[in-house]
Amino acid sequence: MEETPRNDLAVQVRGLTRAFGVRKALNDVSFELPTGAFLSIFGPNGAGKTTLVKVLTTLLNPSKGSASVLGCDVVSEAVELRHRIGLISHNPLLYPDLTAEENLLFFAEMYGLDDPKTRVRELLGDVELDHRRLDVVSTFSRGMLQRLSIARALLHKPDVLFLDEPYSGLDPHAVDILDGLIAQIRGDHTFVMISHDLDKGLELCSHALILANGKVVLFENRDDIDVEQFRKTYRATVGTGVA
Amino acid sequence: MAKSNSWRQFKAILRKDLVMELRTKEMITSMGLYALLTMVVYQIALAEAGDSFDVRLVMPGLIWVAFIFMSMLGLNRSFVHEKDQGCIDALLLSPVDRPVIFFAKFAGNLLFLMVVELLSLPVFSFLFLQGREGFGNPVWLVGVVLLGASIGISGVGTLLATMTVNTKGKDVMLAVLFVPIMYPLLRAAVGATFAAVIGGPGTVQAFWLYMAWVAGFDVIMVAIAYALYEFVIGV
Amino acid sequence: MKRNPLAEIMLGLGGVLTTAAFFMAFFWAPGTSYPDGRVDFAQKIFYFHVPVAEASFLVFIFTAYYGIRFLMTRERIYDTKARIATEVTLFFVLLTMATGILWTRVEWGVWWQWEPRLTTYFILTLLVIAYFVLRNSVEDEEKRAVYASAFGILAFVDAPISFFITRWLNSIHPIVFGGGESSGLETSMLITFIVAQVGMLMLGYAFYQLRLREEELRERLEALKIEIGD
């Protein structure tokens, strides 16, 4: 805690505990993730995955310990940090009654972008929604929503992207599109993804983390992972009803 | 720079709510319809009172009953939008100071409430006050009460609706919290409206005394709602 | 978890004092009488009603105080304390309402009168009930605690405003203290009243502490269960 956060680390978590009364959603979680990595977080429901991401994205404060992202403390430097992170969730986080363009323009204003209109047009082109930009979002298919929500998350050019089960509820075609988009931006972003899908998570990641009961069961570099062994550990945490 | 940013964010949230409302007209129609329905109920309530009964005696109470319940429809709606698709998370994730959200939502709710109030008041007068004595004092005094009380309703309502949107049975919950908290404000608003409508010696003075209560409530309660907002929206 | 001897002493002492005040009210303090000379027997309820009413408001202060402490620290214990303070408030508020209604019936000939203090207590009752309804309708524990704290603080500020506005709107409730020349109490009446008031506050304190201990034990049990579950 006394050490200053290192800038070459995308995420630095030390003794992070998030508790209310006796219930601990996160219990003494520590790990470090280098810049440019792709972390997949696995674990049963209620293991604390969402809580961890909420702490890292400044939506919840730690009860004990510390966390920093890109060298910014999630509590004391929350506002700076918010300029540098983005979230893609299984929820589109878009206003259904606004058009695609209005949605992006709204968030562009929230981030205080210099030239919102140009940036929004550029992104709509990137996610191939230019032709639908004046349509109300409630008429969009699941896949289109997901693409637009990626555009929303990339508006302010964040360095770290948090993905909260981005694949859940997507049809195969939408999965392909999402894969393609992630591959496109993979190079210059750090990713932190919550995943229920073991195969998908392992396929994408450079680091893997298994959480159960708010504790780190395993944190490993992808290259060191023996997939069979990993599966067993994963099943043991999910299967024994630890959650 | 930080300040102008907050102002930009405030305008963006307010504009977004306006655009959505102008597109769907959800709040205005449900609130307006509610106002019309209460007038039907009032017609029933007053049916046996006879022609000699001066409706102006109960009118202030009637309109505030309609407005307080009407306001809750709008308050609820305004947060259901944020909650439905998790938009509030995206909003909180952006570098926006929480008070900006409070003031933008407060301003939007106040605006919608005032619009419906100003539309339904003439309808009320048209339906109930025709052929009777007019207002005893200038009509703009009623406008002053509307504004004063609506500030308190929207300010405190913004805080309470932010909470109740996350509860089971949110509509009922808002009423349970809202009505007792609003008691002093409503009492003063009815008093002021009465003074404005009835007229006569001393009523203008009474009006301003009541308005002092309204203003006092607004200042104290909205300040507290503002102070509590950051805690409430952060969980 | 240690026993809390102070709470138990307070419980005993409070019981003795309130009972003593009851007897003092009937056998020692002089009765007031109506203008026509009949003894105003109903006035005796004053020794019960007013202490209970004041205790209810005093305890409600703790709802707001611990609500603020909770929002500052996010320590669950403060929410528990605020909740228990509100429970005790509800208990006293209901007693106040009940005794008030009895008195109103005898003195004014009606069960209910929309006069300032009754109105205020009616609103206060609704606020306190709303506090618990709110708690019951929030699933997430922390959210529940935050919302309840916020509402408790808001209600605490709102109640006096309700009181002052209704009072300002012309009170017909007897104002016993500081209400001009004809009010005021004889020494023996004042002593009886003070005994009743102190006893009632002791009871309030004891109820609060004992309930708190119960809750603390419950939370410890919960912690142990979680530990065993690990």
XYZ file of C-alpha atoms in Angstrom:
708
model
C 0.000 0.000 0.000
C 2.869 2.345 0.795
C 4.573 1.626 -2.502
C 3.616 3.905 -5.310
C 1.672 2.123 -8.041
C 3.817 1.130 -10.991
C 2.940 2.636 -14.319
C 3.851 -0.409 -16.389
C 1.118 -2.331 -14.639
C -2.390 -2.058 -16.018
C -3.970 -3.377 -12.860
C -2.469 -3.641 -9.422
C -4.585 -5.082 -6.632
C -3.310 -5.501 -3.092
C -5.120 -7.155 -0.240
C -8.378 -5.947 -1.690
C -11.304 -6.704 0.557
C -14.826 -5.630 0.010
C -17.015 -6.459 2.945
C -20.306 -5.491 4.444
C -20.657 -6.673 8.012
C -19.443 -10.247 8.087
C -20.073 -10.948 4.419
C -17.020 -10.563 2.256
C -17.654 -10.172 -1.447
C -13.898 -9.897 -1.948
C -11.480 -11.318 0.556
C -7.837 -10.264 0.436
C -7.490 -10.311 -3.343
C -4.052 -9.518 -4.761
C -2.700 -9.712 -8.287
C -0.846 -7.668 -10.870
C -1.588 -7.444 -14.542
C 0.911 -5.993 -17.018
C -0.127 -3.457 -19.623
C -1.416 -4.989 -22.843
C -2.528 -8.205 -21.141
C -5.895 -9.891 -21.471
C -7.213 -11.160 -18.172
C -10.093 -13.611 -18.020
C -11.841 -13.860 -14.681
C -13.679 -17.097 -13.996
C -15.715 -18.242 -11.056
C -19.135 -19.371 -9.921
C -22.015 -16.970 -9.419
C -21.536 -14.864 -6.340
C -17.782 -15.413 -6.347
C -17.131 -11.678 -6.444
C -16.278 -11.254 -10.128
C -18.687 -8.385 -10.693
C -17.684 -6.773 -7.409
C -14.035 -6.924 -8.449
C -14.784 -5.261 -11.765
C -16.948 -2.649 -10.043
C -14.089 -1.782 -7.716
C -11.629 -1.584 -10.601
C -14.010 0.653 -12.544
C -14.457 3.007 -9.547
C -18.121 2.164 -9.050
C -17.492 0.648 -5.619
C -14.877 1.550 -3.037
C -12.675 -1.069 -1.399
C -13.307 -1.719 2.278
C -9.668 -2.669 2.832
C -6.565 -2.886 0.715
C -6.008 -0.966 -2.466
C -6.467 -1.198 -6.177
C -5.063 0.882 -8.969
C -5.555 0.827 -12.689
C -2.930 2.378 -14.963
C -1.258 3.756 -11.885
C -4.394 5.612 -10.796
C -5.812 4.736 -7.406
C -9.461 3.722 -7.820
C -10.549 5.916 -4.922
C -8.381 9.013 -4.834
C -7.863 9.301 -8.592
C -11.215 7.988 -9.687
C -12.079 10.870 -11.989
C -8.816 10.692 -13.976
C -9.159 6.953 -14.127
C -12.662 7.145 -15.575
C -11.237 8.968 -18.586
C -9.042 5.979 -19.307
C -11.282 2.954 -18.867
C -14.275 1.618 -20.753
C -16.875 -1.021 -20.019
C -18.627 -3.417 -22.342
C -21.286 -5.359 -20.547
C -23.876 -7.942 -21.554
C -26.272 -5.067 -20.915
C -25.922 -2.627 -23.801
C -25.930 0.401 -21.457
C -27.637 2.461 -24.140
C -30.835 4.489 -24.047
C -33.409 2.592 -26.135
C -35.360 5.736 -27.018
C -32.386 7.590 -28.445
C -30.876 7.018 -31.875
C -27.478 5.404 -32.262
C -25.923 8.775 -32.942
C -27.686 10.521 -30.063
C -26.536 7.835 -27.672
C -22.910 8.212 -28.679
C -23.110 11.998 -28.732
C -24.552 11.967 -25.253
C -21.696 9.910 -23.874
C -19.203 11.970 -25.869
C -20.482 15.036 -24.002
C -20.181 13.205 -20.702
C -16.525 12.511 -21.469
C -15.986 16.074 -22.628
C -14.614 15.093 -26.046
C -13.271 17.947 -28.157
C -14.985 17.147 -31.411
C -17.820 14.794 -30.566
C -19.454 14.760 -34.005
C -16.375 13.645 -35.932
C -15.459 11.039 -33.344
C -18.986 9.613 -33.311
C -19.147 9.386 -37.112
C -15.778 7.713 -37.182
C -16.807 5.114 -34.618
C -20.167 4.431 -36.238
C -18.210 3.664 -39.393
C -15.866 1.367 -37.483
C -18.693 -0.750 -36.080
C -20.557 -0.624 -39.423
C -23.627 1.114 -38.108
C -23.334 4.233 -40.210
C -26.447 3.373 -42.183
C -28.500 3.001 -38.991
C -27.178 6.030 -37.151
C -30.510 7.867 -37.217
C -32.530 4.879 -36.042
C -33.776 4.544 -32.520
C -31.766 1.955 -30.617
C -34.828 -0.005 -29.497
C -35.190 -1.228 -33.088
C -31.678 -2.745 -33.089
C -30.886 -6.460 -33.013
C -28.828 -7.885 -30.172
C -25.718 -7.948 -32.317
C -26.151 -4.354 -33.447
C -26.671 -3.273 -29.857
C -23.481 -4.993 -28.856
C -21.550 -3.291 -31.648
C -22.949 0.079 -30.665
C -22.116 -0.561 -27.044
C -18.528 -1.290 -28.088
C -18.473 2.017 -29.927
C -19.771 3.671 -26.765
C -17.032 2.070 -24.687
C -14.315 3.178 -27.152
C -15.518 6.781 -27.528
C -12.962 8.332 -25.236
C -10.151 6.002 -26.404
C -9.722 4.146 -23.124
C -6.546 2.185 -22.436
C -8.188 -0.531 -20.387
C -11.412 -2.215 -21.402
C -13.551 -4.129 -18.962
C -15.793 -6.786 -20.444
C -18.598 -8.155 -18.316
C -19.719 -11.392 -19.985
C -19.868 -9.674 -23.354
C -20.712 -12.905 -25.153
C -23.781 -13.845 -23.174
C -26.952 -13.769 -25.223
C -25.199 -13.217 -28.551
C -26.076 -15.236 -31.630
C -23.184 -16.908 -33.497
C -22.992 -14.134 -36.060
C -22.781 -11.483 -33.370
C -20.091 -13.542 -31.651
C -18.047 -13.454 -34.846
C -18.427 -9.703 -35.101
C -17.447 -9.225 -31.473
C -14.434 -11.521 -31.957
C -13.402 -9.484 -34.957
C -13.738 -6.203 -33.094
C -11.787 -7.424 -30.107
C -9.043 -8.759 -32.409
C -8.912 -5.348 -34.085
C -8.313 -3.419 -30.883
C -6.447 -6.176 -29.067
C -3.059 -4.656 -29.798
C -3.335 -1.337 -28.009
C -5.656 -2.114 -25.127
C -5.533 -4.029 -21.886
C -8.559 -6.229 -21.313
C -10.221 -7.509 -18.179
C -13.054 -9.905 -18.959
C -15.545 -11.725 -16.784
C -16.484 -14.972 -18.439
C -18.685 -17.968 -17.813
C -17.447 -19.622 -20.967
C -14.238 -21.424 -20.114
C -13.204 -22.124 -23.721
C -13.813 -18.605 -24.940
C -12.119 -17.118 -21.917
C -9.028 -19.279 -22.285
C -8.873 -18.716 -26.019
C -8.641 -14.954 -25.624
C -6.682 -14.485 -22.456
C -3.046 -13.968 -21.618
C -3.759 -14.315 -17.900
C -6.473 -16.227 -16.064
C -7.955 -15.688 -12.638
C -10.353 -17.962 -10.802
C -12.329 -16.404 -7.972
C -14.404 -18.329 -5.484
C -15.987 -16.982 -2.366
C -14.231 -13.688 -2.886
C -10.783 -15.277 -2.835
C -8.257 -15.877 -5.562
C -8.108 -19.607 -6.203
C -5.715 -19.318 -9.095
C -3.934 -16.585 -10.985
C -1.679 -17.701 -13.808
C -0.090 -16.700 -17.027
C -1.832 -18.381 -19.956
C 1.408 -20.008 -21.081
C 1.805 -21.743 -17.747
C -1.694 -23.130 -17.728
C -2.258 -26.812 -18.185
C -5.752 -26.738 -19.631
C -6.822 -30.076 -18.155
C -5.636 -29.131 -14.706
C -7.269 -25.741 -15.092
C -10.586 -27.293 -16.004
C -10.423 -29.470 -12.915
C -9.726 -26.527 -10.643
C -12.510 -24.573 -12.258
C -14.990 -27.408 -11.903
C -13.981 -27.937 -8.314
C -14.771 -24.337 -7.443
C -18.042 -24.264 -9.325
C -19.098 -27.824 -8.624
C -18.605 -28.169 -4.902
C -20.995 -25.369 -4.311
C -18.366 -23.159 -2.781
C -20.417 -20.226 -3.864
C -12.154 23.645 -17.367
C -13.613 21.282 -14.814
C -16.454 23.674 -14.265
C -17.386 24.091 -17.894
C -17.226 20.325 -18.189
C -19.817 19.923 -15.460
C -22.000 22.456 -17.196
C -21.639 20.552 -20.459
C -22.556 17.317 -18.711
C -25.526 18.949 -17.015
C -26.816 20.187 -20.359
C -26.184 16.813 -21.984
C -28.203 14.893 -19.404
C -31.029 17.417 -19.467
C -31.093 17.488 -23.270
C -31.065 13.697 -23.422
C -34.082 13.508 -21.089
C -35.895 16.159 -23.112
C -35.221 14.419 -26.417
C -36.385 11.085 -25.026
C -39.509 12.653 -23.587
C -40.347 14.551 -26.756
C -39.943 11.323 -28.688
C -41.931 8.994 -26.449
C -44.122 11.529 -24.602
C -44.350 8.901 -21.898
C -44.195 11.129 -18.860
C -46.269 13.994 -20.167
C -49.062 11.747 -21.395
C -49.204 9.576 -18.303
C -49.093 12.590 -16.002
C -51.606 14.563 -18.071
C -53.949 11.626 -18.308
C -53.678 11.130 -14.594
C -54.633 14.765 -14.046
C -57.698 14.364 -16.251
C -58.710 11.195 -14.455
C -58.505 12.854 -11.063
C -60.775 15.601 -12.354
C -63.383 12.978 -13.203
C -63.015 11.607 -9.700
C -63.357 15.109 -8.283
C -66.533 15.606 -10.259
C -67.888 12.501 -8.536
C -66.620 13.653 -5.161
C -68.330 17.030 -5.530
C -71.461 15.696 -7.218
C -73.705 15.960 -4.167
C -72.303 19.224 -2.868
C -74.734 21.280 -4.897
C -74.357 24.419 -6.959
C -74.158 26.774 -4.042
C -70.987 25.097 -2.808
C -67.978 27.287 -3.499
C -65.496 24.952 -5.186
C -62.767 27.493 -4.579
C -62.782 26.458 -0.907
C -61.519 22.986 -1.715
C -59.822 23.677 -5.010
C -56.323 24.281 -3.551
C -56.457 20.931 -1.792
C -57.790 19.149 -4.834
C -55.167 20.411 -7.215
C -52.305 19.592 -4.864
C -53.610 16.087 -4.299
C -53.640 15.646 -8.064
C -50.195 17.205 -8.494
C -48.437 15.243 -5.779
C -49.578 11.890 -7.127
C -49.016 13.022 -10.669
C -45.462 14.051 -9.842
C -44.675 10.561 -8.622
C -45.546 9.074 -11.999
C -43.001 11.330 -13.646
C -40.315 10.830 -11.011
C -40.569 7.081 -11.307
C -40.414 7.174 -15.086
C -37.357 9.365 -15.124
C -35.317 6.755 -13.261
C -36.796 3.691 -14.876
C -35.144 4.995 -18.081
C -31.762 5.037 -16.398
C -32.193 1.715 -14.699
C -33.744 -0.372 -17.467
C -30.709 -1.119 -19.589
C -28.136 -0.384 -16.943
C -27.550 3.065 -18.409
C -26.984 4.459 -14.958
C -23.804 2.356 -14.761
C -22.514 3.851 -17.983
C -23.366 7.286 -16.641
C -21.587 6.658 -13.342
C -18.613 5.238 -15.192
C -18.116 8.496 -17.052
C -16.123 11.247 -15.351
C -19.159 13.103 -14.056
C -19.509 14.544 -10.582
C -22.517 12.951 -8.920
C -24.141 16.293 -8.027
C -24.313 17.060 -11.753
C -26.576 14.037 -12.176
C -28.702 15.236 -9.277
C -29.154 18.729 -10.629
C -29.792 17.591 -14.191
C -32.417 15.083 -13.110
C -33.893 17.617 -10.708
C -34.141 20.225 -13.465
C -35.712 17.762 -15.907
C -38.281 16.574 -13.403
C -39.107 20.137 -12.424
C -39.601 21.100 -16.037
C -41.923 18.196 -16.848
C -43.900 18.703 -13.675
C -44.349 22.419 -14.298
C -45.475 21.829 -17.870
C -48.187 19.378 -16.843
C -49.252 21.566 -13.926
C -49.555 24.623 -16.115
C -51.547 22.644 -18.667
C -53.903 21.031 -16.196
C -54.662 24.092 -14.104
C -56.643 25.889 -16.847
C -58.482 22.644 -17.555
C -59.380 22.414 -13.904
C -60.652 25.991 -13.888
C -62.561 25.373 -17.101
C -64.287 22.315 -15.664
C -64.976 23.473 -12.144
C -64.839 27.230 -11.847
C -66.872 28.496 -14.795
C -69.640 30.911 -13.939
C -68.317 31.297 -10.447
C -66.392 34.030 -8.799
C -62.952 34.493 -10.267
C -59.685 34.396 -8.424
C -59.507 36.871 -5.572
C -55.882 37.712 -6.199
C -53.833 37.973 -9.389
C -53.447 34.603 -11.072
C -49.668 34.859 -11.275
C -49.571 34.243 -7.542
C -50.750 30.703 -8.252
C -47.827 30.398 -10.659
C -45.488 31.360 -7.823
C -46.855 28.559 -5.623
C -46.600 26.082 -8.467
C -42.966 26.908 -9.010
C -42.090 27.015 -5.314
C -43.735 23.744 -4.401
C -42.601 21.982 -7.570
C -38.988 22.767 -6.686
C -39.369 20.919 -3.395
C -41.306 18.078 -4.986
C -38.749 17.547 -7.753
C -35.682 18.041 -5.567
C -36.620 15.659 -2.790
C -38.421 13.419 -5.288
C -35.236 13.033 -7.315
C -33.453 11.635 -4.287
C -36.296 9.346 -3.249
C -36.996 8.079 -6.761
C -33.310 7.232 -7.192
C -33.695 4.944 -4.208
C -37.116 3.496 -4.907
C -36.282 2.537 -8.490
C -34.046 -0.111 -6.893
C -36.714 -1.483 -4.580
C -39.395 -4.084 -4.948
C -42.700 -2.467 -5.883
C -41.097 0.845 -6.754
C -44.259 2.850 -7.455
C -45.879 2.085 -4.132
C -42.584 2.516 -2.341
C -42.153 6.028 -3.686
C -45.604 6.993 -2.407
C -44.873 5.511 1.020
C -41.694 7.566 1.387
C -42.767 10.632 -0.508
C -46.137 11.635 0.891
C -45.211 11.904 4.590
C -41.970 13.719 3.749
C -43.924 16.156 1.586
C -46.483 16.934 4.270
C -45.164 20.341 5.383
C -44.603 21.484 1.817
C -48.060 20.448 0.683
C -49.668 22.037 3.691
C -47.968 25.346 2.959
C -48.665 25.063 -0.777
C -52.354 24.510 -0.138
C -52.396 27.462 2.242
C -50.701 29.719 -0.272
C -52.925 28.570 -3.123
C -55.970 29.166 -0.970
C -54.844 32.685 -0.118
C -54.221 33.365 -3.790
C -57.562 31.991 -4.936
C -59.913 33.342 -2.286
C -58.588 36.864 -2.040
C -59.767 39.497 0.327
C -58.092 41.575 3.027
C -54.902 40.105 4.410
C -54.718 37.238 1.947
C -51.769 38.611 0.052
C -49.831 38.844 3.272
C -50.912 35.319 4.231
C -49.857 34.182 0.793
C -46.299 35.398 1.277
C -46.120 33.915 4.746
C -47.084 30.548 3.322
C -44.581 31.037 0.545
C -41.899 31.651 3.156
C -42.646 28.152 4.466
C -42.505 26.745 0.970
C -39.179 28.445 0.354
C -37.824 27.301 3.701
C -38.770 23.717 2.964
C -37.219 23.942 -0.486
C -33.929 25.300 0.794
C -33.538 22.899 3.711
C -34.849 19.713 2.136
C -33.305 20.132 -1.292
C -29.947 20.881 0.341
C -30.206 17.658 2.315
C -31.339 15.699 -0.734
C -28.337 17.079 -2.587
C -25.976 16.133 0.234
C -27.358 12.605 0.419
C -27.458 12.046 -3.323
C -23.864 11.022 -3.768
C -24.245 8.250 -1.198
C -27.490 6.977 -2.617
C -26.450 6.844 -6.240
C -23.108 5.230 -5.447
C -24.401 1.856 -4.257
C -19.935 -10.651 23.882
C -20.108 -9.244 27.399
C -23.357 -8.719 29.163
C -24.257 -5.114 29.532
C -24.873 -4.543 33.245
C -25.668 -0.862 32.720
C -28.543 -1.723 30.398
C -29.937 -4.155 32.932
C -29.658 -1.644 35.746
C -31.339 0.960 33.566
C -34.109 -1.463 32.741
C -34.768 -2.135 36.428
C -34.423 1.478 37.478
C -36.513 2.739 34.592
C -39.242 0.282 35.508
C -39.178 1.398 39.143
C -39.182 5.100 38.269
C -42.012 4.947 35.754
C -44.072 2.874 38.174
C -43.273 5.294 40.982
C -44.268 8.191 38.764
C -47.552 6.437 38.119
C -48.344 6.322 41.827
C -47.013 9.813 42.434
C -49.271 11.095 39.683
C -52.367 9.708 41.347
C -51.584 10.029 45.041
C -49.167 12.891 45.411
C -49.339 15.383 42.593
C -52.395 17.622 42.979
C -55.110 17.102 40.455
C -56.147 19.977 38.262
C -59.791 20.721 37.967
C -62.187 22.031 35.411
C -63.640 25.528 35.831
C -66.800 23.924 37.253
C -64.812 22.250 40.055
C -64.764 18.660 38.826
C -61.354 16.991 39.113
C -59.653 16.662 35.782
C -58.725 13.020 36.059
C -57.600 12.728 32.451
C -54.824 15.206 33.113
C -52.944 12.364 34.852
C -52.090 10.916 31.472
C -49.803 13.878 31.042
C -47.232 12.103 33.248
C -47.116 9.270 30.804
C -47.916 10.831 27.466
C -45.410 13.673 27.464
C -42.399 11.626 28.679
C -43.120 9.001 26.037
C -43.471 11.615 23.324
C -40.217 13.294 24.281
C -38.423 9.988 24.541
C -39.600 9.078 21.040
C -38.097 12.184 19.567
C -34.879 11.858 21.544
C -34.375 8.308 20.339
C -35.130 9.386 16.787
C -32.108 11.683 16.992
C -30.001 8.522 17.107
C -31.570 7.252 13.905
C -30.222 10.308 12.137
C -26.946 10.367 14.059
C -26.082 6.754 13.338
C -27.355 7.186 9.788
C -24.736 9.890 9.267
C -22.061 7.792 10.978
C -22.964 4.900 8.705
C -22.785 6.918 5.509
C -19.396 8.248 6.594
C -17.847 4.924 7.568
C -19.911 2.216 5.836
C -19.559 0.159 9.000
C -22.540 -2.105 9.239
C -22.781 -1.720 13.016
C -23.919 1.897 12.658
C -26.739 0.858 10.408
C -27.748 -1.744 12.972
C -27.688 0.931 15.660
C -29.758 3.295 13.537
C -32.260 0.560 12.847
C -32.657 -0.327 16.510
C -32.987 3.328 17.457
C -35.803 3.536 14.907
C -37.448 0.435 16.380
C -37.434 2.047 19.818
C -38.741 5.254 18.226
C -41.609 3.334 16.679
C -42.433 1.798 20.041
C -42.555 5.191 21.758
C -44.367 6.857 18.889
C -47.109 4.272 18.984
C -47.429 4.697 22.761
C -47.609 8.450 22.268
C -50.353 8.082 19.703
C -52.328 5.704 21.887
C -52.149 7.850 25.003
C -52.743 11.004 23.014
C -55.897 9.612 21.486
C -57.233 8.609 24.908
C -56.617 12.064 26.255
C -58.164 13.754 23.238
C -61.285 11.643 23.632
C -61.749 12.665 27.251
C -60.744 16.298 27.006
C -62.029 17.300 23.622
C -64.743 14.696 23.225
C -63.335 13.325 19.986
C -60.922 10.503 19.345
C -59.001 12.412 16.773
C -58.302 16.039 16.131
C -56.052 17.342 13.364
C -54.109 19.577 15.649
C -50.371 20.217 15.427
C -48.926 17.623 17.728
C -51.290 14.855 16.736
C -50.726 15.646 13.088
C -46.980 15.709 13.566
C -47.040 12.382 15.355
C -49.250 10.941 12.696
C -46.684 11.991 10.083
C -43.833 10.774 12.266
C -45.539 7.392 12.622
C -45.862 7.166 8.864
C -42.213 8.139 8.403
C -41.001 5.550 10.879
C -43.174 2.869 9.314
C -41.941 3.930 5.866
C -38.367 3.468 7.124
C -39.088 -0.188 7.822
C -41.111 -0.723 4.656
C -38.146 0.685 2.713
C -35.752 -1.674 4.468
C -37.920 -4.640 3.622
C -38.099 -3.793 -0.036
C -34.362 -3.612 -0.743
C -32.590 -6.917 -1.350
C -28.953 -5.905 -1.272
C -27.763 -5.428 2.300
C -25.524 -2.481 1.684
C -28.043 -0.692 -0.491
C -30.636 -1.279 2.176
C -28.392 0.261 4.797
C -27.523 3.287 2.669
C -31.120 3.974 1.659
C -32.401 3.538 5.188
C -29.740 5.911 6.523
C -30.550 8.519 3.902
C -34.256 8.262 4.541
C -33.747 8.353 8.311
C -31.820 11.607 8.013
C -34.391 13.121 5.681
C -37.256 12.086 7.968
C -35.475 13.450 11.003
C -35.246 16.886 9.427
C -38.750 16.696 8.039
C -40.499 15.895 11.324
C -39.706 19.192 13.092
C -40.735 21.144 9.995
C -44.058 19.348 10.097
C -44.333 20.210 13.740
C -43.523 23.879 13.416
C -45.763 24.460 10.446
C -48.749 22.833 12.089
C -48.058 24.731 15.281
C -47.723 27.949 13.358
C -51.098 27.218 11.816
C -52.672 27.889 15.189
C -52.374 25.391 17.947
C -55.156 24.339 20.257
C -53.057 21.708 22.000
C -52.118 22.703 25.549
C -48.633 24.117 25.630
C -47.412 23.218 29.071
C -43.882 24.528 29.004
C -43.117 28.111 28.174
C -46.623 28.777 27.004
C -47.430 31.908 28.973
C -48.669 32.593 32.494
C -51.518 30.195 32.970
C -49.429 27.193 32.028
C -46.551 25.978 34.185
C -46.514 23.354 36.876
C -46.570 23.087 40.638
C -43.400 21.671 42.210
C -44.903 18.291 43.077
C -46.294 17.975 39.574
C -42.951 18.909 38.101
C -41.125 16.355 40.242
C -43.567 13.628 39.249
C -43.127 14.581 35.656
C -39.336 14.524 35.890
C -39.364 11.127 37.577
C -41.558 9.792 34.795
C -39.392 11.389 32.120
C -36.112 10.075 33.534
C -37.621 6.624 33.994
C -38.880 6.587 30.439
C -35.506 7.621 29.036
C -33.839 4.878 31.073
C -36.279 2.376 29.654
C -35.566 3.665 26.182
C -31.853 3.302 26.741
C -32.290 -0.215 28.132
C -34.523 -1.324 25.247
C -31.992 0.033 22.830
C -29.005 -1.640 24.456
C -30.693 -4.994 24.926
C -31.938 -5.082 21.338
C -28.495 -4.069 20.157
C -26.907 -6.928 22.080
C -29.378 -9.325 20.552
C -28.475 -8.060 17.083
C -24.765 -8.245 17.767
C -25.138 -11.846 18.872
C -27.110 -12.591 15.754
C -24.422 -11.067 13.561
C -21.712 -13.007 15.368
C -23.654 -16.185 14.809
C -23.893 -15.321 11.132
C -20.121 -14.739 11.008
C -19.483 -18.102 12.633
C -21.771 -19.812 10.172
C -19.858 -18.273 7.278
C -16.555 -19.317 8.846
C -17.715 -22.899 9.280
C -18.993 -22.868 5.727
C -15.497 -22.092 4.437
